[in-house]
PDB file of C-alpha atoms in Angstrom:
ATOM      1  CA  UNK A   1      13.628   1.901  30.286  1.00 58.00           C
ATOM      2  CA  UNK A   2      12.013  -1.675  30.424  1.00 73.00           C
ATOM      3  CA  UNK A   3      10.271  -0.918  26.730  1.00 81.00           C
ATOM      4  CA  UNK A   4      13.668  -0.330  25.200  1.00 86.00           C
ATOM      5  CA  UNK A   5      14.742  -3.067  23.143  1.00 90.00           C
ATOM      6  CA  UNK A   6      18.204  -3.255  22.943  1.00 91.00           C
ATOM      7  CA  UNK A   7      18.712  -6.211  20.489  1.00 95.00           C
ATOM      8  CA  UNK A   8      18.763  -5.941  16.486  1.00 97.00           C
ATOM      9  CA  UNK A   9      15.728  -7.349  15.315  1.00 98.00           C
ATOM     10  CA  UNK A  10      15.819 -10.338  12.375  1.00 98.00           C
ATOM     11  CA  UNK A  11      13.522 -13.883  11.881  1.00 98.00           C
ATOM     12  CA  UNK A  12      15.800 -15.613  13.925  1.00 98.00           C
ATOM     13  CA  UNK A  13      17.903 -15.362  16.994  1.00 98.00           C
ATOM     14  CA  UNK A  14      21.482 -15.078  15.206  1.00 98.00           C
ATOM     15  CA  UNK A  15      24.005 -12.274  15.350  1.00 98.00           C
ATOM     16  CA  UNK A  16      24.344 -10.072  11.888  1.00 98.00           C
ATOM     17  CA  UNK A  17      27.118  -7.204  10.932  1.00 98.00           C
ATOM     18  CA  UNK A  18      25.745  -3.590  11.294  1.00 98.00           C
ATOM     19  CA  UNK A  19      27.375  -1.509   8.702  1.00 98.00           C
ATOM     20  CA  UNK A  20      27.824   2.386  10.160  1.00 98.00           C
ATOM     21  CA  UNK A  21      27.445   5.069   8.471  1.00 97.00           C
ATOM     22  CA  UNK A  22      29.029   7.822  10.105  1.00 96.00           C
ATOM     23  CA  UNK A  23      27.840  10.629   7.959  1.00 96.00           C
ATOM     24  CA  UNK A  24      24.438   9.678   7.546  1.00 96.00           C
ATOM     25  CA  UNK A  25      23.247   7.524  10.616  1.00 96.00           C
ATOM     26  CA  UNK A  26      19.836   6.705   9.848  1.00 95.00           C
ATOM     27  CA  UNK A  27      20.987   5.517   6.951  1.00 96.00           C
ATOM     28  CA  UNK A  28      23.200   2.586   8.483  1.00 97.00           C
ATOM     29  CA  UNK A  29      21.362  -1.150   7.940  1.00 98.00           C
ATOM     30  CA  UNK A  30      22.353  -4.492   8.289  1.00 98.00           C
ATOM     31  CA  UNK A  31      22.923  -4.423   4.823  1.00 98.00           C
ATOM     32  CA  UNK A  32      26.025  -2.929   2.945  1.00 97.00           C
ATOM     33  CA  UNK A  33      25.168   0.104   0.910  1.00 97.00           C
ATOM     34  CA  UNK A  34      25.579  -0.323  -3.278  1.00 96.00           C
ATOM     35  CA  UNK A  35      26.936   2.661  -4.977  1.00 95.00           C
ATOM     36  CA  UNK A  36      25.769   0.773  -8.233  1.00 94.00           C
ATOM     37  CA  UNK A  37      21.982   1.726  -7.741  1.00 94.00           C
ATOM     38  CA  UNK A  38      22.540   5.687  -5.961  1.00 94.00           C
ATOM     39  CA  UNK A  39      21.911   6.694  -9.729  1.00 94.00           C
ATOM     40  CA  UNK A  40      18.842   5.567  -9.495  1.00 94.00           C
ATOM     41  CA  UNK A  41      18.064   7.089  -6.096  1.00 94.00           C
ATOM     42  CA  UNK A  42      19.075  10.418  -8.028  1.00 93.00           C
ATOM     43  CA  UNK A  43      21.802  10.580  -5.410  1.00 93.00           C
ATOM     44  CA  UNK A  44      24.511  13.082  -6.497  1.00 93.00           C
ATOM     45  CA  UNK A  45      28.179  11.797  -6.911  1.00 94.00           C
ATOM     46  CA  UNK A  46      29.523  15.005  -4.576  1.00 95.00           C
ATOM     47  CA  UNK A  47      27.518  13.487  -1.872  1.00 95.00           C
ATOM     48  CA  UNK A  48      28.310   9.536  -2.405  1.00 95.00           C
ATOM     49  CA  UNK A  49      30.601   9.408   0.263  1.00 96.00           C
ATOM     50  CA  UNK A  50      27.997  10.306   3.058  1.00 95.00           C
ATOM     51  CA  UNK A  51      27.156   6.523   2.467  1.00 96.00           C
ATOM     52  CA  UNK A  52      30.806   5.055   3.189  1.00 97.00           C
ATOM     53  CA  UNK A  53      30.724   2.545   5.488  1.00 98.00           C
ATOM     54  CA  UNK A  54      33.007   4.524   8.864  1.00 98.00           C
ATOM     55  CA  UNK A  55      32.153   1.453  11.134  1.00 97.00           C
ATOM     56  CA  UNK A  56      31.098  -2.131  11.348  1.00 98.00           C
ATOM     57  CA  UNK A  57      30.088  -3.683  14.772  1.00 98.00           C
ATOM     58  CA  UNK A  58      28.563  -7.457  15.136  1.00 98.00           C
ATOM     59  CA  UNK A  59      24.469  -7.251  16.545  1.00 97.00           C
ATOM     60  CA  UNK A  60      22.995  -9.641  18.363  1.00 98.00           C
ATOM     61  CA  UNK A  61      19.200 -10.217  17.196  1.00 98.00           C
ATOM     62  CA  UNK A  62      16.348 -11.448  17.800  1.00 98.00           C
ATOM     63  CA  UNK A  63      12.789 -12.116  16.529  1.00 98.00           C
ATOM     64  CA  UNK A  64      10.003  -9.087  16.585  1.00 97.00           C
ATOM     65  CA  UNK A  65       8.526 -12.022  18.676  1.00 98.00           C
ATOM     66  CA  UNK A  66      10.585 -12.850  21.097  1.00 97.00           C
ATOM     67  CA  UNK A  67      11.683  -9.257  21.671  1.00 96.00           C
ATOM     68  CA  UNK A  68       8.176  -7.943  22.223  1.00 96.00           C
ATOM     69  CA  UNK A  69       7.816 -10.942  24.823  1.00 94.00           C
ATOM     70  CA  UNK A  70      10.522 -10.300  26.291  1.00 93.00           C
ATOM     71  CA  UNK A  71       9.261  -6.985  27.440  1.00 92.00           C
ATOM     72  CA  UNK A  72       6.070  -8.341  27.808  1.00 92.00           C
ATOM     73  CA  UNK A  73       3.608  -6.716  25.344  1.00 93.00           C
ATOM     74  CA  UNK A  74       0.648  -9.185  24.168  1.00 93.00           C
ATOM     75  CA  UNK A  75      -0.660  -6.818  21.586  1.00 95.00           C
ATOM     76  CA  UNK A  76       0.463  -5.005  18.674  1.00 97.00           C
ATOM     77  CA  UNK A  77      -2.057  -2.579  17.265  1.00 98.00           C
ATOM     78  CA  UNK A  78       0.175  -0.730  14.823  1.00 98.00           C
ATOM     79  CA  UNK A  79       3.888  -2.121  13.350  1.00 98.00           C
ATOM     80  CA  UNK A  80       5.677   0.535  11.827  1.00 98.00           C
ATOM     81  CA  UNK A  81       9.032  -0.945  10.151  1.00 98.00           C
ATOM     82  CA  UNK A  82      11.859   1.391   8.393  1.00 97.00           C
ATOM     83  CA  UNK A  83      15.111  -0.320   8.659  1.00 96.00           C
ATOM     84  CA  UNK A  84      16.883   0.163   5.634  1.00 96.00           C
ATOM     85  CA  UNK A  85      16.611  -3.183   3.927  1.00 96.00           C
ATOM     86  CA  UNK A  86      15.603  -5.680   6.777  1.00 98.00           C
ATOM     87  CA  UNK A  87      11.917  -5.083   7.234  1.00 98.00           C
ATOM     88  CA  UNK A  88      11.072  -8.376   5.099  1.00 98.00           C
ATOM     89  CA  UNK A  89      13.295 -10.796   7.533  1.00 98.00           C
ATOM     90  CA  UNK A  90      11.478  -8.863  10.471  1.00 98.00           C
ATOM     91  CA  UNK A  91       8.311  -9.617   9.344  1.00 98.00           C
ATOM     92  CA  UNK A  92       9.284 -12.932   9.513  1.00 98.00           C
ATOM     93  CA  UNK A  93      10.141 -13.453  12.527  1.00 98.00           C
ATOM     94  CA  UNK A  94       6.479 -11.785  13.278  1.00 98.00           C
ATOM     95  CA  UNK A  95       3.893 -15.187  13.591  1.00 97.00           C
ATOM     96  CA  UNK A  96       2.411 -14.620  16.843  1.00 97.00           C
ATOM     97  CA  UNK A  97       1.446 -10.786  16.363  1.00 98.00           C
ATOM     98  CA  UNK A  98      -1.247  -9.577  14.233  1.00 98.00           C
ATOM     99  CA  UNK A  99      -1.120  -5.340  14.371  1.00 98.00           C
ATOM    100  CA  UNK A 100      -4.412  -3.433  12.756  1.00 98.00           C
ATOM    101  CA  UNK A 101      -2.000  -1.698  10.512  1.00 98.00           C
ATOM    102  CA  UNK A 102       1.272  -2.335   9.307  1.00 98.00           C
ATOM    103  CA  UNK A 103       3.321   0.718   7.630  1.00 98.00           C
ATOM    104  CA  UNK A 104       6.463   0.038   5.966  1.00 98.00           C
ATOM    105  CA  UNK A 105       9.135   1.308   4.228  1.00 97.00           C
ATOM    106  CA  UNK A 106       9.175  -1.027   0.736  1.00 96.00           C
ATOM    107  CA  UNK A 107      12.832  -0.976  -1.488  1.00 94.00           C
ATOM    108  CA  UNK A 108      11.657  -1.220  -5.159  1.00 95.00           C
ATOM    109  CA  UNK A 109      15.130  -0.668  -6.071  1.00 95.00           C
ATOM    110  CA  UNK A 110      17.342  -1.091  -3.122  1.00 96.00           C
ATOM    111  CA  UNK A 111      20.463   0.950  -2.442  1.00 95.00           C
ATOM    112  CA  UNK A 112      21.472  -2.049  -0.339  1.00 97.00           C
ATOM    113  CA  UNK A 113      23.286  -5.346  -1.530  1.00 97.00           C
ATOM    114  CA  UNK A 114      21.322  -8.014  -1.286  1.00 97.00           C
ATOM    115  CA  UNK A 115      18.068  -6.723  -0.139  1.00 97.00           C
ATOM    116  CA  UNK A 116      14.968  -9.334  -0.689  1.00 97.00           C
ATOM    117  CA  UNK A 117      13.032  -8.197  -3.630  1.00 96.00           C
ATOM    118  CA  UNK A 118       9.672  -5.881  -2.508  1.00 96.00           C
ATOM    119  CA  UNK A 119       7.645  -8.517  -4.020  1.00 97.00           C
ATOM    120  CA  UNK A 120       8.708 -10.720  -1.230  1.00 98.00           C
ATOM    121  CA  UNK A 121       7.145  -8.524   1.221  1.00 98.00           C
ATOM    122  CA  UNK A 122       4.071  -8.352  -0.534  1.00 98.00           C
ATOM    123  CA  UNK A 123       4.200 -11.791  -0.925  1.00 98.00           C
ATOM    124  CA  UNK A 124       4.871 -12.460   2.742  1.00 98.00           C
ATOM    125  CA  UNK A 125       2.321 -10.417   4.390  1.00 98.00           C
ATOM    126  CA  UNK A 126      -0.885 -11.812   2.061  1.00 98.00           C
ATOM    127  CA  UNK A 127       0.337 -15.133   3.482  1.00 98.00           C
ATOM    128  CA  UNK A 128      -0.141 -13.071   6.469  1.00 98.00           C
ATOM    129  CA  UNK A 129      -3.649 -12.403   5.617  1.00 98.00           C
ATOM    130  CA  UNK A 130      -2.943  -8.605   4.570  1.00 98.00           C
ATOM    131  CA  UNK A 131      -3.793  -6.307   2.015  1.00 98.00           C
ATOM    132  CA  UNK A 132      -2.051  -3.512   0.842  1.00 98.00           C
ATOM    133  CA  UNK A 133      -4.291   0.028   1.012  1.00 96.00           C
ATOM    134  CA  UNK A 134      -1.612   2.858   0.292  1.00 97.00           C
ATOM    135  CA  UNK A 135       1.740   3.937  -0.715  1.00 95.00           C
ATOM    136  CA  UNK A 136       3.365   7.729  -0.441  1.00 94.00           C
ATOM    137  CA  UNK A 137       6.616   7.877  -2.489  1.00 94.00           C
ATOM    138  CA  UNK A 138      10.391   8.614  -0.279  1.00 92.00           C
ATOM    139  CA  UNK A 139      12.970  10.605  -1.287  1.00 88.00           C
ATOM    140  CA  UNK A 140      14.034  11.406  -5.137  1.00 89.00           C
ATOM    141  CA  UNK A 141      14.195   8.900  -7.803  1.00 91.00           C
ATOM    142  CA  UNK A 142      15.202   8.774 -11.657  1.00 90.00           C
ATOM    143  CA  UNK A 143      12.767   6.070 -12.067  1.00 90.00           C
ATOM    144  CA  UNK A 144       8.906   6.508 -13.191  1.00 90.00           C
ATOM    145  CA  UNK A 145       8.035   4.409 -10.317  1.00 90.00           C
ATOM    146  CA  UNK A 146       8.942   4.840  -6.915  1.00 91.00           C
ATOM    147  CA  UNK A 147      12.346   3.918  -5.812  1.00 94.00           C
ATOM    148  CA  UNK A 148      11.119   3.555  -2.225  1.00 95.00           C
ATOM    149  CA  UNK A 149       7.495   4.209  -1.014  1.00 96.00           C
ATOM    150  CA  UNK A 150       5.644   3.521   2.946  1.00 97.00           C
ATOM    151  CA  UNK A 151       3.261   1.274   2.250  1.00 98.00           C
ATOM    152  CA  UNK A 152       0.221   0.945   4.415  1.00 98.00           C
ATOM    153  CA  UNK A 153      -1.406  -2.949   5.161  1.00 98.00           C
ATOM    154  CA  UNK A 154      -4.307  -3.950   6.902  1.00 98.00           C
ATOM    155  CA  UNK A 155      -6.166  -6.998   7.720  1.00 98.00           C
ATOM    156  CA  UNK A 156      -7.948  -8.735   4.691  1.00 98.00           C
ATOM    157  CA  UNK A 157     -11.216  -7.498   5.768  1.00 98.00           C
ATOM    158  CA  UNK A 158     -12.520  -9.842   2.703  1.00 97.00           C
ATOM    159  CA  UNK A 159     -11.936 -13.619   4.684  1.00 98.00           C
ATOM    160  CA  UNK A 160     -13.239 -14.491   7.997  1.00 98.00           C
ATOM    161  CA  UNK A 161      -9.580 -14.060   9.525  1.00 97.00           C
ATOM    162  CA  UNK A 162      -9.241 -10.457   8.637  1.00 98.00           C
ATOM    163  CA  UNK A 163     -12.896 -10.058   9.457  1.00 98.00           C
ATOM    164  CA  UNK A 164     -12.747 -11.486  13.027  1.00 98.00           C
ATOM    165  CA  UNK A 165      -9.690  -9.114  13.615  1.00 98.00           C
ATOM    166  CA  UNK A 166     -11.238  -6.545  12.797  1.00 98.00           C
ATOM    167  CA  UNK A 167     -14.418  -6.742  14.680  1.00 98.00           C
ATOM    168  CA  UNK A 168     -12.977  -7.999  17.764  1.00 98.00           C
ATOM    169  CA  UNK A 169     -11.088  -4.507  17.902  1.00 98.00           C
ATOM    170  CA  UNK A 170     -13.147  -2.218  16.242  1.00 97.00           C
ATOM    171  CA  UNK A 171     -12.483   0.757  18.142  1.00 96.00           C
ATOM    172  CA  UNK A 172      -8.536   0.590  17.608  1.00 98.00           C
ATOM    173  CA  UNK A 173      -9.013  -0.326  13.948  1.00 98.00           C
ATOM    174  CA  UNK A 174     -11.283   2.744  13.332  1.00 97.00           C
ATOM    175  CA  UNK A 175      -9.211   4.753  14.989  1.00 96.00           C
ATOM    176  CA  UNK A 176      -6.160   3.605  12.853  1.00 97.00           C
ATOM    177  CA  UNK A 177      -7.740   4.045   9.817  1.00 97.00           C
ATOM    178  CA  UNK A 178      -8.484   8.043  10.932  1.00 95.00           C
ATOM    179  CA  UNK A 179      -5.423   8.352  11.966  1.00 95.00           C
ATOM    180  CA  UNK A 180      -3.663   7.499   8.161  1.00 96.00           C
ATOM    181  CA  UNK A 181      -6.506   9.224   6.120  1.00 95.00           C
ATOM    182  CA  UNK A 182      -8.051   5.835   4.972  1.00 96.00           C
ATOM    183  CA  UNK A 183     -11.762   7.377   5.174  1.00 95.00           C
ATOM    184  CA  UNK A 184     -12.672   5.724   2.138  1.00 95.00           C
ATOM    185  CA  UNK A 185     -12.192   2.360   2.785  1.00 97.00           C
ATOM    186  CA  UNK A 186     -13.223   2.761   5.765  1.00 97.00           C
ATOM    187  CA  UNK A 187     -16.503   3.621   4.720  1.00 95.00           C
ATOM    188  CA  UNK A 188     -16.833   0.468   2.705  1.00 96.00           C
ATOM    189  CA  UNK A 189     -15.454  -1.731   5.067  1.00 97.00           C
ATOM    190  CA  UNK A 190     -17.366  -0.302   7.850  1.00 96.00           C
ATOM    191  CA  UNK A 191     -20.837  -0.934   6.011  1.00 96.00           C
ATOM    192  CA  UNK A 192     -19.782  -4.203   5.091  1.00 97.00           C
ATOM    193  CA  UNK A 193     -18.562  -5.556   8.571  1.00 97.00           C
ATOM    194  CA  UNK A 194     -21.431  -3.423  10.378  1.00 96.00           C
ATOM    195  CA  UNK A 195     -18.656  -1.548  11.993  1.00 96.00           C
ATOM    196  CA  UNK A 196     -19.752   0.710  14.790  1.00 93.00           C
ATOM    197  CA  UNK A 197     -18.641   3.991  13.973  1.00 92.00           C
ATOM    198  CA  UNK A 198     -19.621   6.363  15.986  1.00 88.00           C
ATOM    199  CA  UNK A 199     -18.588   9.939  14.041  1.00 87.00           C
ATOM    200  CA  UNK A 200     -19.897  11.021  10.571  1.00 88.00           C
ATOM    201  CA  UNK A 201     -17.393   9.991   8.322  1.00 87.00           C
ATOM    202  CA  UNK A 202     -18.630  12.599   6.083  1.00 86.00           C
ATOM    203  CA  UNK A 203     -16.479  15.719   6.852  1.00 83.00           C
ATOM    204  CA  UNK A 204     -13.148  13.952   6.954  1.00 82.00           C
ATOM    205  CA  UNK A 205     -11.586  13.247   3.611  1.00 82.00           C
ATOM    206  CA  UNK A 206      -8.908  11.188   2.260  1.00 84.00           C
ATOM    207  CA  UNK A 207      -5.309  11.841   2.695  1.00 79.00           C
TER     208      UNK A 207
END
């Protein structure tokens, strides 16, 4: 499968620790779990133990870069990042991709050690040149705020940057924007780049 990438991904080419969780996969990261914030997470104690760590095994990584090169794709549309803690040294190692839309999984209170605070993502991708349009809350949390949320980016349609992206692929953005229920802003970004939209935004609705 030539598309497969079968490195970890990181902002550098190093090797990191990959800490298994045996009784909840998807929930295995490249960061060590914290009982200290499950509370928080409204995680109950009965089930605290489907986040031991059953396995650690060393991962050679690379950058989202180098990896995409590697299997040589020259565009990225649409970046969808959920890895448990990591997505803000991926997006680092992201400089010579710029997707339409970026959707990722933000930690407002991590239930990893050591996880780079959520502001540093937001921080990161408006030196990017993005702005953040959405977020849907995850899971449970004790919190009045999210404890995690997706969080949906897109091009800062306001500067000339975002505005040349945007224009130059008009037909992907649009669709993109359909796609994740951002009619709205669609509506005032597509009058105010002269966007070529070829359906009546006026039956679909926000979502």
């Amino acid at each position: 499968y030539p598309l497969i990438i079968d490195k970890g991904l990181w902002s550098s080419e190093t090797k990191k620790k990959l800490y298994i969780l045996g009784n909840r996969m998807g929930s295995s990261s490249l960061y060590e779990p914290n009982k200290t914030a499950f509370k928080i997470h409204n995680i109950k104690e009965k089930d605290y133990s489907n986040f031991n760590v059953t396995k650690t095994i060393e991962v050679h990584c690379t950058t989202l870069d180098n990896a995409l090169k590697e299997i040589e794709v020259n565009n990225l549309d649409y970046l969808k990042i959920d890895t448990q803690g990591s997505e803000y040294e991926i997006l680092r190692g992201m400089t010579d991709f710029h997707p339409l839309l970026i959707r990722i999984e933000v930690h407002v209170f991590s239930m990893y050690k050591n996880v780079p605070s959520w502001t540093d993502i937001l921080g990161l991708l408006n030196q990017k040149n993005y702005i953040a349009c959405d977020w849907k809350t995850i899971g449970s949390h004790k919190t009045k705020i999210p404890a995690e949320m997706d969080m949906i980016f897109i091009p800062n349609y306001k500067n000339s940057k975002g505005k040349e992206l945007i224009e130059n692929n008009q037909e992907k953005f649009i669709s993109l924007m359909l796609i994740f229920g951002q009619i709205n802003l669609l509506k005032i970004i597509g009058e105010e780049l002269k966007l070529d939209i070829k359906i009546s935004l006026e039956k679909y609705e926000d979502r």
